[in-house]
Tab-separated table of N, CA and C in Angstrom:
chain	number	residue	atom	x	y	z
A	1	MET	N	52.056	7.718	-40.150
A	1	MET	CA	50.743	7.127	-40.267
A	1	MET	C	50.792	5.756	-39.598
A	2	LYS	N	50.013	5.606	-38.558
A	2	LYS	CA	49.991	4.334	-37.844
A	2	LYS	C	48.641	3.649	-37.933
A	3	ARG	N	47.671	4.287	-38.582
A	3	ARG	CA	46.338	3.701	-38.704
A	3	ARG	C	45.984	3.509	-40.169
A	4	ILE	N	45.632	2.286	-40.509
A	4	ILE	CA	45.147	1.981	-41.851
A	4	ILE	C	43.898	1.128	-41.681
A	5	HIS	N	42.757	1.727	-41.993
A	5	HIS	CA	41.491	1.019	-41.853
A	5	HIS	C	40.914	0.700	-43.230
A	6	GLN	N	40.322	-0.483	-43.340
A	6	GLN	CA	39.707	-0.916	-44.582
A	6	GLN	C	38.197	-0.759	-44.477
A	7	LEU	N	37.615	-0.203	-45.516
A	7	LEU	CA	36.178	0.047	-45.544
A	7	LEU	C	35.523	-0.744	-46.661
A	8	VAL	N	34.351	-1.264	-46.352
A	8	VAL	CA	33.594	-2.056	-47.320
A	8	VAL	C	32.103	-1.877	-47.021
A	9	PRO	N	31.276	-1.802	-48.050
A	9	PRO	CA	29.838	-1.660	-47.785
A	9	PRO	C	29.262	-2.840	-47.010
A	10	ARG	N	29.625	-4.062	-47.418
A	10	ARG	CA	29.092	-5.258	-46.762
A	10	ARG	C	30.228	-6.238	-46.538
A	11	PHE	N	30.461	-6.580	-45.280
A	11	PHE	CA	31.503	-7.541	-44.913
A	11	PHE	C	30.855	-8.917	-44.881
A	12	GLU	N	31.258	-9.765	-45.848
A	12	GLU	CA	30.606	-11.062	-46.009
A	12	GLU	C	31.594	-12.074	-46.563
A	13	PRO	N	31.245	-13.366	-46.469
A	13	PRO	CA	32.116	-14.394	-47.045
A	13	PRO	C	32.281	-14.183	-48.549
A	14	GLY	N	33.452	-14.483	-49.039
A	14	GLY	CA	33.754	-14.335	-50.456
A	14	GLY	C	35.139	-13.748	-50.631
A	15	ALA	N	35.473	-13.447	-51.864
A	15	ALA	CA	36.816	-12.962	-52.182
A	15	ALA	C	37.132	-11.642	-51.485
A	16	VAL	N	36.207	-10.693	-51.495
A	16	VAL	CA	36.471	-9.395	-50.882
A	16	VAL	C	36.586	-9.547	-49.363
A	17	GLY	N	35.670	-10.279	-48.745
A	17	GLY	CA	35.737	-10.488	-47.301
A	17	GLY	C	37.036	-11.148	-46.871
A	18	THR	N	37.462	-12.139	-47.626
A	18	THR	CA	38.722	-12.826	-47.318
A	18	THR	C	39.900	-11.872	-47.472
A	19	ALA	N	39.892	-11.052	-48.525
A	19	ALA	CA	40.965	-10.075	-48.727
A	19	ALA	C	41.028	-9.083	-47.570
A	20	LEU	N	39.869	-8.686	-47.065
A	20	LEU	CA	39.834	-7.754	-45.930
A	20	LEU	C	40.484	-8.361	-44.689
A	21	VAL	N	40.126	-9.595	-44.361
A	21	VAL	CA	40.667	-10.250	-43.170
A	21	VAL	C	42.177	-10.434	-43.313
A	22	GLU	N	42.610	-10.926	-44.465
A	22	GLU	CA	44.049	-11.137	-44.666
A	22	GLU	C	44.807	-9.812	-44.644
A	23	GLY	N	44.224	-8.781	-45.234
A	23	GLY	CA	44.844	-7.462	-45.216
A	23	GLY	C	44.959	-6.897	-43.815
A	24	ARG	N	43.886	-6.996	-43.051
A	24	ARG	CA	43.925	-6.493	-41.670
A	24	ARG	C	44.982	-7.222	-40.856
A	25	ASP	N	45.032	-8.538	-40.987
A	25	ASP	CA	46.004	-9.319	-40.222
A	25	ASP	C	47.436	-8.946	-40.607
A	26	ALA	N	47.680	-8.732	-41.894
A	26	ALA	CA	49.025	-8.352	-42.352
A	26	ALA	C	49.392	-6.955	-41.856
A	27	LEU	N	48.445	-6.033	-41.895
A	27	LEU	CA	48.720	-4.681	-41.402
A	27	LEU	C	49.013	-4.684	-39.909
A	28	ARG	N	48.246	-5.428	-39.155
A	28	ARG	CA	48.500	-5.508	-37.713
A	28	ARG	C	49.861	-6.133	-37.441
A	29	ALA	N	50.213	-7.172	-38.187
A	29	ALA	CA	51.518	-7.818	-38.003
A	29	ALA	C	52.661	-6.846	-38.316
A	30	ALA	N	52.397	-5.878	-39.193
A	30	ALA	CA	53.404	-4.876	-39.549
A	30	ALA	C	53.424	-3.697	-38.582
A	31	GLY	N	52.565	-3.726	-37.557
A	31	GLY	CA	52.590	-2.688	-36.533
A	31	GLY	C	51.560	-1.581	-36.678
A	32	TYR	N	50.646	-1.707	-37.614
A	32	TYR	CA	49.612	-0.696	-37.797
A	32	TYR	C	48.370	-1.037	-36.984
A	33	SER	N	47.667	0.001	-36.585
A	33	SER	CA	46.321	-0.168	-36.065
A	33	SER	C	45.440	-0.336	-37.289
A	34	SER	N	44.661	-1.401	-37.328
A	34	SER	CA	43.867	-1.669	-38.524
A	34	SER	C	42.560	-2.329	-38.151
A	35	GLU	N	41.473	-1.774	-38.683
A	35	GLU	CA	40.144	-2.323	-38.475
A	35	GLU	C	39.450	-2.496	-39.822
A	36	ILE	N	38.481	-3.371	-39.843
A	36	ILE	CA	37.566	-3.510	-40.970
A	36	ILE	C	36.293	-2.778	-40.568
A	37	VAL	N	35.847	-1.861	-41.408
A	37	VAL	CA	34.682	-1.046	-41.110
A	37	VAL	C	33.659	-1.264	-42.226
A	38	ALA	N	32.430	-1.605	-41.836
A	38	ALA	CA	31.412	-1.950	-42.828
A	38	ALA	C	30.065	-1.335	-42.478
A	39	ASP	N	29.300	-1.015	-43.519
A	39	ASP	CA	27.924	-0.578	-43.299
A	39	ASP	C	27.060	-1.746	-42.842
A	40	GLU	N	27.329	-2.939	-43.395
A	40	GLU	CA	26.587	-4.150	-43.027
A	40	GLU	C	27.590	-5.267	-42.761
A	41	ILE	N	27.290	-6.086	-41.764
A	41	ILE	CA	28.146	-7.218	-41.429
A	41	ILE	C	27.305	-8.483	-41.490
A	42	ASP	N	27.650	-9.358	-42.401
A	42	ASP	CA	26.950	-10.628	-42.568
A	42	ASP	C	27.096	-11.451	-41.286
A	43	ASP	N	26.027	-12.090	-40.858
A	43	ASP	CA	26.064	-12.896	-39.636
A	43	ASP	C	27.175	-13.937	-39.663
A	44	ARG	N	27.466	-14.478	-40.836
A	44	ARG	CA	28.498	-15.511	-40.943
A	44	ARG	C	29.898	-14.959	-40.692
A	45	PHE	N	30.066	-13.637	-40.792
A	45	PHE	CA	31.369	-13.002	-40.556
A	45	PHE	C	31.356	-12.146	-39.280
A	46	ALA	N	30.268	-12.190	-38.532
A	46	ALA	CA	30.125	-11.337	-37.345
A	46	ALA	C	31.223	-11.575	-36.317
A	47	GLY	N	31.726	-12.776	-36.224
A	47	GLY	CA	32.744	-13.083	-35.226
A	47	GLY	C	34.162	-12.711	-35.624
A	48	LEU	N	34.339	-12.088	-36.788
A	48	LEU	CA	35.685	-11.765	-37.264
A	48	LEU	C	36.142	-10.356	-36.902
A	49	GLY	N	35.339	-9.648	-36.124
A	49	GLY	CA	35.802	-8.391	-35.551
A	49	GLY	C	35.607	-7.137	-36.376
A	50	ALA	N	34.758	-7.147	-37.371
A	50	ALA	CA	34.495	-5.920	-38.126
A	50	ALA	C	33.689	-4.954	-37.271
A	51	LEU	N	33.864	-3.680	-37.547
A	51	LEU	CA	33.165	-2.633	-36.820
A	51	LEU	C	32.144	-1.962	-37.720
A	52	SER	N	31.080	-1.455	-37.119
A	52	SER	CA	30.065	-0.717	-37.862
A	52	SER	C	30.624	0.622	-38.331
A	53	SER	N	30.224	1.035	-39.522
A	53	SER	CA	30.671	2.323	-40.048
A	53	SER	C	30.184	3.492	-39.193
A	54	ASP	N	29.220	3.250	-38.316
A	54	ASP	CA	28.766	4.311	-37.402
A	54	ASP	C	29.888	4.824	-36.520
A	55	CYS	N	30.926	4.016	-36.295
A	55	CYS	CA	32.011	4.430	-35.402
A	55	CYS	C	33.225	4.969	-36.162
A	56	LEU	N	33.114	5.180	-37.469
A	56	LEU	CA	34.274	5.595	-38.261
A	56	LEU	C	34.902	6.883	-37.745
A	57	ASP	N	34.101	7.871	-37.398
A	57	ASP	CA	34.667	9.135	-36.910
A	57	ASP	C	35.533	8.946	-35.673
A	58	ASP	N	35.205	7.974	-34.844
A	58	ASP	CA	35.987	7.721	-33.632
A	58	ASP	C	37.301	6.996	-33.917
A	59	LEU	N	37.445	6.415	-35.100
A	59	LEU	CA	38.628	5.619	-35.438
A	59	LEU	C	39.701	6.395	-36.184
A	60	VAL	N	39.364	7.553	-36.709
A	60	VAL	CA	40.283	8.236	-37.608
A	60	VAL	C	40.801	9.546	-37.032
A	61	ASP	N	41.958	9.933	-37.544
A	61	ASP	CA	42.515	11.253	-37.321
A	61	ASP	C	43.101	11.683	-38.669
A	62	PRO	N	43.655	12.884	-38.774
A	62	PRO	CA	44.153	13.316	-40.092
A	62	PRO	C	45.254	12.428	-40.677
A	63	GLN	N	45.921	11.637	-39.863
A	63	GLN	CA	46.987	10.759	-40.348
A	63	GLN	C	46.494	9.370	-40.763
A	64	THR	N	45.232	9.089	-40.551
A	64	THR	CA	44.684	7.767	-40.878
A	64	THR	C	44.577	7.600	-42.391
A	65	LEU	N	44.931	6.426	-42.863
A	65	LEU	CA	44.746	6.068	-44.264
A	65	LEU	C	43.528	5.152	-44.350
A	66	LEU	N	42.603	5.476	-45.248
A	66	LEU	CA	41.424	4.656	-45.468
A	66	LEU	C	41.583	3.904	-46.786
A	67	VAL	N	41.293	2.609	-46.760
A	67	VAL	CA	41.350	1.773	-47.953
A	67	VAL	C	39.917	1.325	-48.233
A	68	TYR	N	39.366	1.830	-49.344
A	68	TYR	CA	37.998	1.493	-49.702
A	68	TYR	C	38.009	0.370	-50.729
A	69	HIS	N	37.312	-0.721	-50.426
A	69	HIS	CA	37.196	-1.868	-51.326
A	69	HIS	C	35.955	-1.676	-52.190
A	70	LEU	N	36.184	-1.349	-53.459
A	70	LEU	CA	35.112	-1.049	-54.399
A	70	LEU	C	34.783	-2.287	-55.222
A	71	ALA	N	33.541	-2.765	-55.083
A	71	ALA	CA	33.097	-3.920	-55.853
A	71	ALA	C	31.645	-3.782	-56.307
A	72	ILE	N	30.963	-2.703	-55.843
A	72	ILE	CA	29.561	-2.474	-56.194
A	72	ILE	C	29.219	-1.045	-55.763
A	73	GLY	N	28.157	-0.489	-56.289
A	73	GLY	CA	27.727	0.826	-55.846
A	73	GLY	C	27.230	0.773	-54.411
A	74	ALA	N	27.555	1.804	-53.630
A	74	ALA	CA	27.179	1.790	-52.212
A	74	ALA	C	27.178	3.195	-51.618
A	75	VAL	N	26.332	3.391	-50.625
A	75	VAL	CA	26.256	4.655	-49.900
A	75	VAL	C	27.619	5.022	-49.302
A	76	MET	N	28.358	4.025	-48.832
A	76	MET	CA	29.650	4.286	-48.209
A	76	MET	C	30.576	5.063	-49.150
A	77	ALA	N	30.603	4.729	-50.417
A	77	ALA	CA	31.474	5.425	-51.366
A	77	ALA	C	31.084	6.893	-51.474
A	78	ASP	N	29.787	7.169	-51.496
A	78	ASP	CA	29.341	8.560	-51.542
A	78	ASP	C	29.798	9.325	-50.300
A	79	ARG	N	29.748	8.695	-49.145
A	79	ARG	CA	30.191	9.362	-47.910
A	79	ARG	C	31.694	9.634	-47.936
A	80	LEU	N	32.461	8.764	-48.577
A	80	LEU	CA	33.910	8.972	-48.649
A	80	LEU	C	34.280	10.214	-49.451
A	81	LEU	N	33.425	10.611	-50.367
A	81	LEU	CA	33.702	11.809	-51.160
A	81	LEU	C	33.797	13.057	-50.289
A	82	ALA	N	33.099	13.068	-49.166
A	82	ALA	CA	33.073	14.236	-48.294
A	82	ALA	C	34.133	14.184	-47.191
A	83	ARG	N	34.878	13.100	-47.091
A	83	ARG	CA	35.879	12.947	-46.025
A	83	ARG	C	37.218	13.498	-46.502
A	84	SER	N	38.109	13.773	-45.546
A	84	SER	CA	39.396	14.368	-45.911
A	84	SER	C	40.598	13.449	-45.694
A	85	GLU	N	40.402	12.280	-45.075
A	85	GLU	CA	41.532	11.390	-44.851
A	85	GLU	C	42.105	10.905	-46.187
A	86	ARG	N	43.379	10.538	-46.179
A	86	ARG	CA	43.976	9.964	-47.389
A	86	ARG	C	43.214	8.690	-47.739
A	87	LEU	N	43.051	8.467	-49.034
A	87	LEU	CA	42.220	7.371	-49.509
A	87	LEU	C	42.958	6.541	-50.545
A	88	VAL	N	42.845	5.231	-50.391
A	88	VAL	CA	43.281	4.269	-51.389
A	88	VAL	C	42.016	3.538	-51.842
A	89	VAL	N	41.855	3.388	-53.149
A	89	VAL	CA	40.740	2.610	-53.678
A	89	VAL	C	41.288	1.261	-54.118
A	90	MET	N	40.749	0.211	-53.536
A	90	MET	CA	41.094	-1.163	-53.900
A	90	MET	C	39.946	-1.649	-54.772
A	91	TYR	N	40.217	-1.808	-56.069
A	91	TYR	CA	39.155	-2.102	-57.030
A	91	TYR	C	39.097	-3.593	-57.339
A	92	HIS	N	37.977	-4.198	-56.963
A	92	HIS	CA	37.765	-5.633	-57.152
A	92	HIS	C	37.015	-5.947	-58.442
A	93	ASN	N	36.727	-4.956	-59.225
A	93	ASN	CA	36.084	-5.077	-60.527
A	93	ASN	C	34.566	-4.968	-60.396
A	94	LEU	N	33.987	-4.398	-61.407
A	94	LEU	CA	32.539	-4.304	-61.548
A	94	LEU	C	32.167	-5.033	-62.837
A	95	THR	N	31.525	-6.163	-62.703
A	95	THR	CA	31.088	-6.929	-63.863
A	95	THR	C	30.126	-6.076	-64.683
A	96	PRO	N	30.275	-6.033	-66.000
A	96	PRO	CA	29.334	-5.250	-66.813
A	96	PRO	C	27.888	-5.644	-66.519
A	97	ALA	N	27.050	-4.643	-66.333
A	97	ALA	CA	25.655	-4.859	-65.937
A	97	ALA	C	24.918	-5.769	-66.907
A	98	GLU	N	25.205	-5.635	-68.200
A	98	GLU	CA	24.461	-6.430	-69.181
A	98	GLU	C	24.727	-7.926	-69.039
A	99	LEU	N	25.826	-8.282	-68.408
A	99	LEU	CA	26.103	-9.702	-68.185
A	99	LEU	C	25.346	-10.255	-66.981
A	100	LEU	N	24.968	-9.392	-66.060
A	100	LEU	CA	24.295	-9.830	-64.838
A	100	LEU	C	22.783	-9.660	-64.874
A	101	GLU	N	22.311	-8.673	-65.621
A	101	GLU	CA	20.884	-8.349	-65.613
A	101	GLU	C	19.964	-9.499	-66.020
A	102	PRO	N	20.363	-10.393	-66.940
A	102	PRO	CA	19.457	-11.507	-67.243
A	102	PRO	C	19.141	-12.382	-66.029
A	103	TRP	N	20.043	-12.449	-65.072
A	103	TRP	CA	19.834	-13.272	-63.879
A	103	TRP	C	19.288	-12.464	-62.717
A	104	ASP	N	19.646	-11.185	-62.666
A	104	ASP	CA	19.168	-10.328	-61.580
A	104	ASP	C	19.022	-8.906	-62.112
A	105	PRO	N	17.832	-8.528	-62.554
A	105	PRO	CA	17.642	-7.213	-63.166
A	105	PRO	C	17.906	-6.042	-62.226
A	106	HIS	N	17.912	-6.288	-60.919
A	106	HIS	CA	18.161	-5.210	-59.963
A	106	HIS	C	19.638	-4.841	-59.879
A	107	LEU	N	20.510	-5.700	-60.367
A	107	LEU	CA	21.949	-5.421	-60.287
A	107	LEU	C	22.406	-4.330	-61.243
A	108	GLY	N	21.738	-4.172	-62.367
A	108	GLY	CA	22.152	-3.185	-63.360
A	108	GLY	C	22.338	-1.792	-62.782
A	109	PRO	N	21.338	-1.229	-62.118
A	109	PRO	CA	21.495	0.112	-61.556
A	109	PRO	C	22.574	0.194	-60.472
A	110	VAL	N	22.739	-0.862	-59.701
A	110	VAL	CA	23.752	-0.849	-58.637
A	110	VAL	C	25.155	-0.885	-59.247
A	111	ILE	N	25.315	-1.633	-60.334
A	111	ILE	CA	26.599	-1.669	-61.033
A	111	ILE	C	26.880	-0.308	-61.670
A	112	ALA	N	25.887	0.290	-62.310
A	112	ALA	CA	26.064	1.612	-62.916
A	112	ALA	C	26.444	2.644	-61.857
A	113	TRP	N	25.819	2.572	-60.688
A	113	TRP	CA	26.138	3.460	-59.570
A	113	TRP	C	27.591	3.253	-59.150
A	114	GLY	N	28.023	2.009	-59.061
A	114	GLY	CA	29.407	1.716	-58.705
A	114	GLY	C	30.390	2.297	-59.705
A	115	ARG	N	30.075	2.224	-60.992
A	115	ARG	CA	30.951	2.805	-62.022
A	115	ARG	C	31.017	4.324	-61.885
A	116	GLN	N	29.878	4.941	-61.588
A	116	GLN	CA	29.850	6.391	-61.364
A	116	GLN	C	30.726	6.743	-60.156
A	117	GLN	N	30.613	5.966	-59.083
A	117	GLN	CA	31.415	6.219	-57.886
A	117	GLN	C	32.901	5.989	-58.149
A	118	MET	N	33.218	4.989	-58.957
A	118	MET	CA	34.618	4.739	-59.297
A	118	MET	C	35.219	5.992	-59.923
A	119	ARG	N	34.502	6.623	-60.836
A	119	ARG	CA	34.978	7.858	-61.477
A	119	ARG	C	35.052	9.003	-60.459
A	120	ALA	N	34.020	9.134	-59.628
A	120	ALA	CA	33.967	10.250	-58.678
A	120	ALA	C	35.073	10.172	-57.621
A	121	LEU	N	35.484	8.970	-57.252
A	121	LEU	CA	36.528	8.820	-56.238
A	121	LEU	C	37.938	9.059	-56.787
A	122	ALA	N	38.095	9.069	-58.103
A	122	ALA	CA	39.431	9.206	-58.701
A	122	ALA	C	40.207	10.423	-58.185
A	123	PRO	N	39.623	11.615	-58.137
A	123	PRO	CA	40.399	12.763	-57.655
A	123	PRO	C	40.756	12.685	-56.166
A	124	ARG	N	39.994	11.914	-55.407
A	124	ARG	CA	40.218	11.780	-53.955
A	124	ARG	C	41.291	10.755	-53.609
A	125	ALA	N	41.584	9.847	-54.523
A	125	ALA	CA	42.443	8.712	-54.202
A	125	ALA	C	43.922	9.047	-54.383
A	126	ALA	N	44.703	8.710	-53.368
A	126	ALA	CA	46.157	8.841	-53.476
A	126	ALA	C	46.689	7.811	-54.466
A	127	ILE	N	46.066	6.655	-54.494
A	127	ILE	CA	46.409	5.577	-55.416
A	127	ILE	C	45.209	4.647	-55.510
A	128	ALA	N	45.104	3.965	-56.631
A	128	ALA	CA	44.075	2.946	-56.799
A	128	ALA	C	44.765	1.644	-57.165
A	129	ILE	N	44.282	0.564	-56.587
A	129	ILE	CA	44.894	-0.748	-56.780
A	129	ILE	C	43.875	-1.659	-57.450
A	130	GLY	N	44.216	-2.149	-58.616
A	130	GLY	CA	43.367	-3.096	-59.315
A	130	GLY	C	43.757	-4.507	-58.937
A	131	MET	N	42.785	-5.388	-58.913
A	131	MET	CA	43.063	-6.785	-58.572
A	131	MET	C	43.557	-7.572	-59.785
A	132	SER	N	43.669	-6.908	-60.941
A	132	SER	CA	44.220	-7.511	-62.150
A	132	SER	C	44.673	-6.368	-63.056
A	133	ARG	N	45.429	-6.695	-64.086
A	133	ARG	CA	45.832	-5.669	-65.065
A	133	ARG	C	44.586	-5.114	-65.767
A	134	PHE	N	43.621	-5.972	-66.043
A	134	PHE	CA	42.379	-5.516	-66.657
A	134	PHE	C	41.728	-4.440	-65.788
A	135	SER	N	41.635	-4.695	-64.483
A	135	SER	CA	41.028	-3.733	-63.559
A	135	SER	C	41.856	-2.458	-63.472
A	136	GLU	N	43.171	-2.598	-63.480
A	136	GLU	CA	44.026	-1.408	-63.440
A	136	GLU	C	43.795	-0.535	-64.671
A	137	ARG	N	43.653	-1.138	-65.829
A	137	ARG	CA	43.382	-0.364	-67.050
A	137	ARG	C	42.047	0.379	-66.938
A	138	GLU	N	41.048	-0.233	-66.305
A	138	GLU	CA	39.778	0.473	-66.082
A	138	GLU	C	39.986	1.702	-65.205
A	139	LEU	N	40.785	1.549	-64.156
A	139	LEU	CA	41.074	2.676	-63.260
A	139	LEU	C	41.789	3.796	-64.009
A	140	ASP	N	42.769	3.432	-64.824
A	140	ASP	CA	43.480	4.434	-65.632
A	140	ASP	C	42.504	5.164	-66.545
A	141	ALA	N	41.607	4.427	-67.170
A	141	ALA	CA	40.677	4.994	-68.151
A	141	ALA	C	39.703	6.002	-67.546
A	142	VAL	N	39.377	5.834	-66.263
A	142	VAL	CA	38.421	6.776	-65.644
A	142	VAL	C	39.109	7.899	-64.885
A	143	GLY	N	40.456	7.960	-64.934
A	143	GLY	CA	41.128	9.151	-64.429
A	143	GLY	C	41.921	9.038	-63.142
A	144	TYR	N	42.174	7.850	-62.645
A	144	TYR	CA	43.027	7.754	-61.460
A	144	TYR	C	44.454	8.126	-61.842
A	145	ALA	N	45.077	9.016	-61.068
A	145	ALA	CA	46.410	9.504	-61.390
A	145	ALA	C	47.495	8.458	-61.153
A	146	ARG	N	47.332	7.659	-60.112
A	146	ARG	CA	48.317	6.619	-59.780
A	146	ARG	C	47.593	5.303	-59.603
A	147	THR	N	48.040	4.293	-60.312
A	147	THR	CA	47.440	2.961	-60.191
A	147	THR	C	48.531	1.908	-60.136
A	148	THR	N	48.155	0.766	-59.628
A	148	THR	CA	49.029	-0.394	-59.620
A	148	THR	C	48.145	-1.629	-59.575
A	149	THR	N	48.779	-2.774	-59.615
A	149	THR	CA	48.045	-4.043	-59.561
A	149	THR	C	48.594	-4.895	-58.434
A	150	VAL	N	47.705	-5.475	-57.674
A	150	VAL	CA	48.067	-6.465	-56.662
A	150	VAL	C	47.161	-7.660	-56.881
A	151	PRO	N	47.638	-8.637	-57.643
A	151	PRO	CA	46.757	-9.772	-57.952
A	151	PRO	C	46.508	-10.652	-56.739
């Protein structure tokens, strides 16, 4: 396997965006072909070389490993259910909807969708990586067979 691509619904400034850039740079330094693939690319991160998810089919072969960064419900996660490449789920945590809804009532359904997708991706994932022990326990609880933590 010489290709490891990271997928994210929206590539933007913040913890997940920074993790993607650092991950891609480390993978390339280790000799892998690695791209960041996103459904949406924030203008502030446009110059960092992410690719549109429209080109995903051109980037992969059966040996490609896809790393999906899960932090919210997204169409991209649903599309991954139908793909056959090996999959790693990198779980950045989903804040409980009831904690966010007082400030943004639209987040509740998107968080619930993300939790549903987290469960649905479990059988597809070769491994799931939590960003904390708390997150890893969530992954274990919804049925991921192999989990670990990378803080």
